[in-house]
């Protein structure tokens, strides 16, 4: 030990998905000495998994679309718990961010007259998602990556950050280790942007990759930043359910956008049964109209399969629980049925959904142009995260910024599909801009050597211990408990149990020992991720326990309705003076009049 | 289907490696990466493997399974003979870091030297361009690439002849091809392709195309058209004369 390499930057961006790359590009363009530190190789971050598209009110397919409608859709989808300032920035700036990608080499699918094609998605009033088949995330991350490598950005690949360093109140750096040889690094920086994504690995069934262990949320929390809206975890309605080893892998909402329908074991389109009042006027009441909508008929209303994700996920769970499940415990998602109704038949499906066709063929030996898929809910996205200022993306810790999934605010209680990729671009850029400004106005803070030594000693402690506990097993237990006790349907006693279990597992994590040495040691890495997973899991459970209603993605069996009394606050989590987790409620900031009017207008 | 299977996995760093046998119980629908994870959790916690999405989208878990270059996450155990030990080795063309993890950083260096996108003036006032679907489809095929580097791994110019310093490899020809075929790009990469990128070394044996998990027709659709463009520009005497005269006129 005792040994580390030190680096000095203006701006350090942690995470290299869409938000991190966009933030780093912005910071570098503004002349800051910028580092991009990522847990994996460049271009492998979770953004790569996004399928359906990037929402932006460009109005290429339906000229009635504009930022006001996008704003209102986003707020309605989020059940009005969104940070409205962020929702406004997002709706206004997304079109420019998408167009900018084309100048950097992205090639979106086109309309007949050669403009960027847009597709329908749940909760969006008009076709709004710019896309490339069903691999839009890959297109986006590659475009950003290929642009970023020509900027003056220093990339640290396969380097995992452990702990933020502070100088008084402000952030001054971060300590990290590189995977290859397990050597330590200290990054000093005037400003730090967290762009580390979500924490889906806290659950058993998830569409998220191994990296998603809540590192950013946890590091921010332990550095004194506030977390917000942690009770809102999105369970995507359609993940694969069979075979067991692929359970949770995402099946894009684009399948439903292209005309795919959900049926239960009795062959019934159960989504027509229960349409929420907020959406009644814009949802089709018969199968024919719904189909016409997916094929571009502007007079038709959307099919109920394209209601918001929280609603569709719960409806699927209901079918399963009431005994109308498919053979492997999901429901049927059928796109094959459109074959006889669209020109090109099976070829049309393959062209619109190539990745889905490939995925089911290779992993489940199912040809989706012939037979229905089996799908069920999967942990997908964290609406909650680090609380940030809506105009600058700075947290309550000076110099510490957050953008993308790690940050809270834009999506409120539930995120609309397609709003994530645009989130990354808009707020990645905004965070990069304000981090650069902050760095320009301040001098370097100092880092405390004792802090650094302590962080490294903690990281190496598992090597010193006898292997009483196995990191993989503890992680697995946590995932199982979170899935069962703080999953799609929640109850008070179960969440209390979860908090007790997390406490116990935290104790056991302290006894984890690791074998081998520091060279690319996955066991050690897993052990180090545990602290983060525990922290975010506890925050989710405590926040969920406190919200005594059902709203958006948060569903309580013991409080199944939306409650007026719960409608006006967000939940905040903060580390207390003795290291305990503190929860508080804060009133929402009232909307600006102009925005209030837009929402009222759109509800007509 | 549940049975105990032997996996023979490369362990070690640098030049010092050995194949070690691990046994684990496999079930229906499992892929090779599942077996590796199970072995990690049960008996080899420090076994090094690189992976991310486990859905064939990120291209991290490239390896050689029974000698075949594959993504571990997309290789179902059901398609392998499980009565014999299943061998899992790292990609051979890149330096070994540890166990199944190789140092692929050379690829990132090569990519940096390929000229970046240089768009023509936008067609519309809002900064956007008009492009036909038909024209974007060609480069879109190449943009499916997930950078798993399996094509680089099997290319004999790199694997056997080790011409890393003079040859960019199939991945980067696909990368250059999508830029060259981007309807709004104006940069010229042909001189580099002929020179430092060494496209002439490729003798179109199509090994890269065969292993591509995204089924990109690397050789036919990317490399051969690029070779043709290089030939047209540098070796076609009539075209050369034509260019000399037309540039005088302008």
Short mmCIF file of C-alpha atoms in Angstrom, two decimals, chain A residues 40-46 48-51 58 96 99 102-117 131-135 138-140 142-143 145-147 149-151 157-158 179-181 201 207-211 242-246 249-250 351 355-356 358-359 361-365 470 472-473 515-524, chain B residues 13-14 28-31 34 37 40-42 44-60 70 73-76 79 96-99 101-105 108 111-119 124 126-134 136-137 139-149 171 175 178-179 181-184 213-215:
data_model
loop_
_atom_site.label_atom_id
_atom_site.label_comp_id
_atom_site.label_asym_id
_atom_site.label_seq_id
_atom_site.Cartn_x
_atom_site.Cartn_y
_atom_site.Cartn_z
CA UNK A 40 -15.48 -0.45 -18.04
CA UNK A 41 -13.86 -0.03 -21.43
CA UNK A 42 -14.94 3.03 -23.37
CA UNK A 43 -18.17 2.47 -25.26
CA UNK A 44 -19.46 -0.40 -23.09
CA UNK A 45 -21.49 1.60 -20.59
CA UNK A 46 -25.13 0.85 -20.01
CA UNK A 48 -25.40 0.83 -25.14
CA UNK A 49 -28.42 -1.20 -24.03
CA UNK A 50 -31.02 1.46 -24.77
CA UNK A 51 -33.20 0.32 -27.59
CA UNK A 58 -38.64 17.79 -33.58
CA UNK A 96 -30.79 20.54 -30.69
CA UNK A 99 -29.42 17.24 -34.39
CA UNK A 102 -25.94 13.90 -36.71
CA UNK A 103 -23.12 16.36 -37.21
CA UNK A 104 -20.94 14.00 -35.18
CA UNK A 105 -21.81 11.02 -37.34
CA UNK A 106 -25.03 9.48 -36.03
CA UNK A 107 -27.31 8.05 -38.69
CA UNK A 108 -30.91 7.88 -37.52
CA UNK A 109 -33.63 6.17 -39.53
CA UNK A 110 -35.26 8.56 -42.00
CA UNK A 111 -38.72 9.72 -43.00
CA UNK A 112 -39.73 9.53 -46.67
CA UNK A 113 -38.64 13.13 -47.18
CA UNK A 114 -35.21 12.44 -45.68
CA UNK A 115 -35.57 13.83 -42.18
CA UNK A 116 -35.03 12.06 -38.83
CA UNK A 117 -37.72 9.42 -38.34
CA UNK A 131 -34.21 5.99 -33.42
CA UNK A 132 -32.05 3.53 -35.30
CA UNK A 133 -34.07 0.32 -35.48
CA UNK A 134 -33.97 -0.94 -31.91
CA UNK A 135 -30.33 -0.13 -31.20
CA UNK A 138 -25.48 1.93 -29.34
CA UNK A 139 -25.76 4.60 -32.01
CA UNK A 140 -25.69 7.29 -29.38
CA UNK A 142 -20.69 5.28 -30.31
CA UNK A 143 -21.33 8.71 -31.81
CA UNK A 145 -17.37 8.15 -28.06
CA UNK A 146 -16.06 8.71 -31.59
CA UNK A 147 -16.45 12.44 -31.15
CA UNK A 149 -11.70 10.68 -28.67
CA UNK A 150 -10.80 13.65 -30.86
CA UNK A 151 -11.19 16.10 -27.97
CA UNK A 157 -10.64 3.03 -18.64
CA UNK A 158 -11.49 0.26 -16.21
CA UNK A 179 -8.83 -3.07 -12.43
CA UNK A 180 -5.84 -4.36 -14.35
CA UNK A 181 -3.34 -4.48 -11.49
CA UNK A 201 -28.05 -4.61 -9.59
CA UNK A 207 -32.10 -5.34 -17.28
CA UNK A 208 -29.02 -3.61 -15.88
CA UNK A 209 -25.39 -4.59 -16.33
CA UNK A 210 -22.94 -5.43 -13.53
CA UNK A 211 -21.71 -1.84 -13.32
CA UNK A 242 -37.26 -17.62 -20.23
CA UNK A 243 -34.77 -19.28 -20.15
CA UNK A 244 -33.86 -18.53 -16.51
CA UNK A 245 -30.37 -17.28 -17.26
CA UNK A 246 -31.65 -14.45 -19.45
CA UNK A 249 -33.05 -8.84 -20.30
CA UNK A 250 -34.96 -5.98 -21.84
CA UNK A 351 -36.41 -4.58 -40.18
CA UNK A 355 -32.09 -6.64 -32.26
CA UNK A 356 -35.20 -8.21 -30.70
CA UNK A 358 -31.74 -11.61 -32.98
CA UNK A 359 -31.98 -11.69 -29.17
CA UNK A 361 -33.54 -16.29 -31.76
CA UNK A 362 -30.13 -16.64 -30.15
CA UNK A 363 -31.07 -16.77 -26.49
CA UNK A 364 -34.51 -18.39 -26.42
CA UNK A 365 -34.76 -20.10 -29.81
CA UNK A 470 -18.43 -14.63 0.11
CA UNK A 472 -21.02 -12.96 -4.52
CA UNK A 473 -23.38 -14.71 -2.12
CA UNK A 515 -8.79 -14.68 -2.34
CA UNK A 516 -5.96 -14.06 -4.74
CA UNK A 517 -4.13 -10.82 -5.38
CA UNK A 518 -5.06 -7.38 -6.68
CA UNK A 519 -4.71 -8.24 -10.39
CA UNK A 520 -8.07 -8.02 -12.17
CA UNK A 521 -9.80 -9.73 -9.30
CA UNK A 522 -13.57 -9.84 -9.86
CA UNK A 523 -14.15 -11.17 -6.35
CA UNK A 524 -12.47 -8.14 -4.83
CA UNK B 13 -1.15 -13.65 -16.21
CA UNK B 14 1.19 -12.68 -19.04
CA UNK B 28 -31.56 -25.17 -19.28
CA UNK B 29 -30.92 -22.12 -21.41
CA UNK B 30 -27.58 -21.28 -19.81
CA UNK B 31 -24.89 -19.52 -21.80
CA UNK B 34 -23.44 -18.01 -16.86
CA UNK B 37 -20.10 -16.63 -13.26
CA UNK B 40 -16.60 -17.55 -9.87
CA UNK B 41 -19.24 -17.65 -7.17
CA UNK B 42 -18.61 -21.28 -6.22
CA UNK B 44 -12.81 -19.36 -8.23
CA UNK B 45 -13.76 -15.92 -6.90
CA UNK B 46 -10.70 -14.23 -8.33
CA UNK B 47 -11.26 -15.57 -11.86
CA UNK B 48 -10.96 -12.58 -14.21
CA UNK B 49 -13.62 -12.11 -16.83
CA UNK B 50 -14.72 -8.95 -18.59
CA UNK B 51 -18.43 -8.53 -19.16
CA UNK B 52 -21.14 -5.89 -19.03
CA UNK B 53 -24.55 -6.28 -20.57
CA UNK B 54 -24.90 -10.05 -20.89
CA UNK B 55 -27.21 -9.48 -23.83
CA UNK B 56 -24.87 -9.35 -26.82
CA UNK B 57 -24.95 -5.58 -27.03
CA UNK B 58 -21.73 -4.30 -25.50
CA UNK B 59 -19.10 -6.64 -26.92
CA UNK B 60 -17.10 -7.08 -23.71
CA UNK B 70 -17.41 -16.04 -29.56
CA UNK B 73 -23.00 -14.24 -23.31
CA UNK B 74 -24.46 -15.32 -26.63
CA UNK B 75 -23.10 -18.86 -26.70
CA UNK B 76 -25.68 -21.29 -25.39
CA UNK B 79 -25.15 -25.91 -28.77
CA UNK B 96 -3.16 -11.25 -21.80
CA UNK B 97 -3.91 -9.28 -18.64
CA UNK B 98 -5.23 -12.17 -16.59
CA UNK B 99 -7.29 -15.35 -17.13
CA UNK B 101 -9.16 -10.72 -19.87
CA UNK B 102 -6.94 -9.28 -22.58
CA UNK B 103 -5.46 -5.83 -23.21
CA UNK B 104 -7.40 -4.46 -26.17
CA UNK B 105 -6.15 -0.87 -25.80
CA UNK B 108 -8.56 2.34 -29.16
CA UNK B 111 -9.28 4.29 -33.99
CA UNK B 112 -8.01 7.67 -32.85
CA UNK B 113 -5.82 8.08 -35.92
CA UNK B 114 -8.69 7.56 -38.38
CA UNK B 115 -9.88 10.95 -39.60
CA UNK B 116 -13.00 12.04 -37.80
CA UNK B 117 -16.37 12.91 -39.25
CA UNK B 118 -16.40 16.17 -41.20
CA UNK B 119 -19.96 17.06 -42.17
CA UNK B 124 -31.70 23.23 -43.28
CA UNK B 126 -32.03 24.34 -37.94
CA UNK B 127 -28.70 22.66 -38.62
CA UNK B 128 -30.13 19.39 -39.92
CA UNK B 129 -29.57 17.43 -43.10
CA UNK B 130 -31.73 15.57 -45.57
CA UNK B 131 -30.68 11.98 -46.23
CA UNK B 132 -32.53 9.13 -47.91
CA UNK B 133 -33.17 5.97 -45.95
CA UNK B 134 -31.60 4.05 -48.81
CA UNK B 136 -28.08 5.62 -44.70
CA UNK B 137 -28.75 1.89 -44.77
CA UNK B 139 -23.37 2.73 -43.31
CA UNK B 140 -26.01 1.69 -40.77
CA UNK B 141 -24.95 -1.92 -41.26
CA UNK B 142 -21.44 -1.00 -40.15
CA UNK B 143 -22.70 1.03 -37.23
CA UNK B 144 -24.15 -2.15 -35.73
CA UNK B 145 -20.57 -2.97 -34.67
CA UNK B 146 -20.32 -3.57 -30.92
CA UNK B 147 -16.49 -3.43 -30.84
CA UNK B 148 -16.05 -6.93 -29.49
CA UNK B 149 -12.83 -7.14 -31.55
CA UNK B 171 -12.91 -3.38 -37.15
CA UNK B 175 -15.33 2.09 -38.98
CA UNK B 178 -19.22 3.89 -42.37
CA UNK B 179 -17.56 7.30 -42.32
CA UNK B 181 -20.27 6.13 -46.85
CA UNK B 182 -21.92 8.63 -44.52
CA UNK B 183 -23.96 10.80 -46.92
CA UNK B 184 -22.90 14.07 -45.30
CA UNK B 213 -21.70 -11.67 -33.83
CA UNK B 214 -23.62 -8.79 -35.44
CA UNK B 215 -23.48 -10.53 -38.83
#
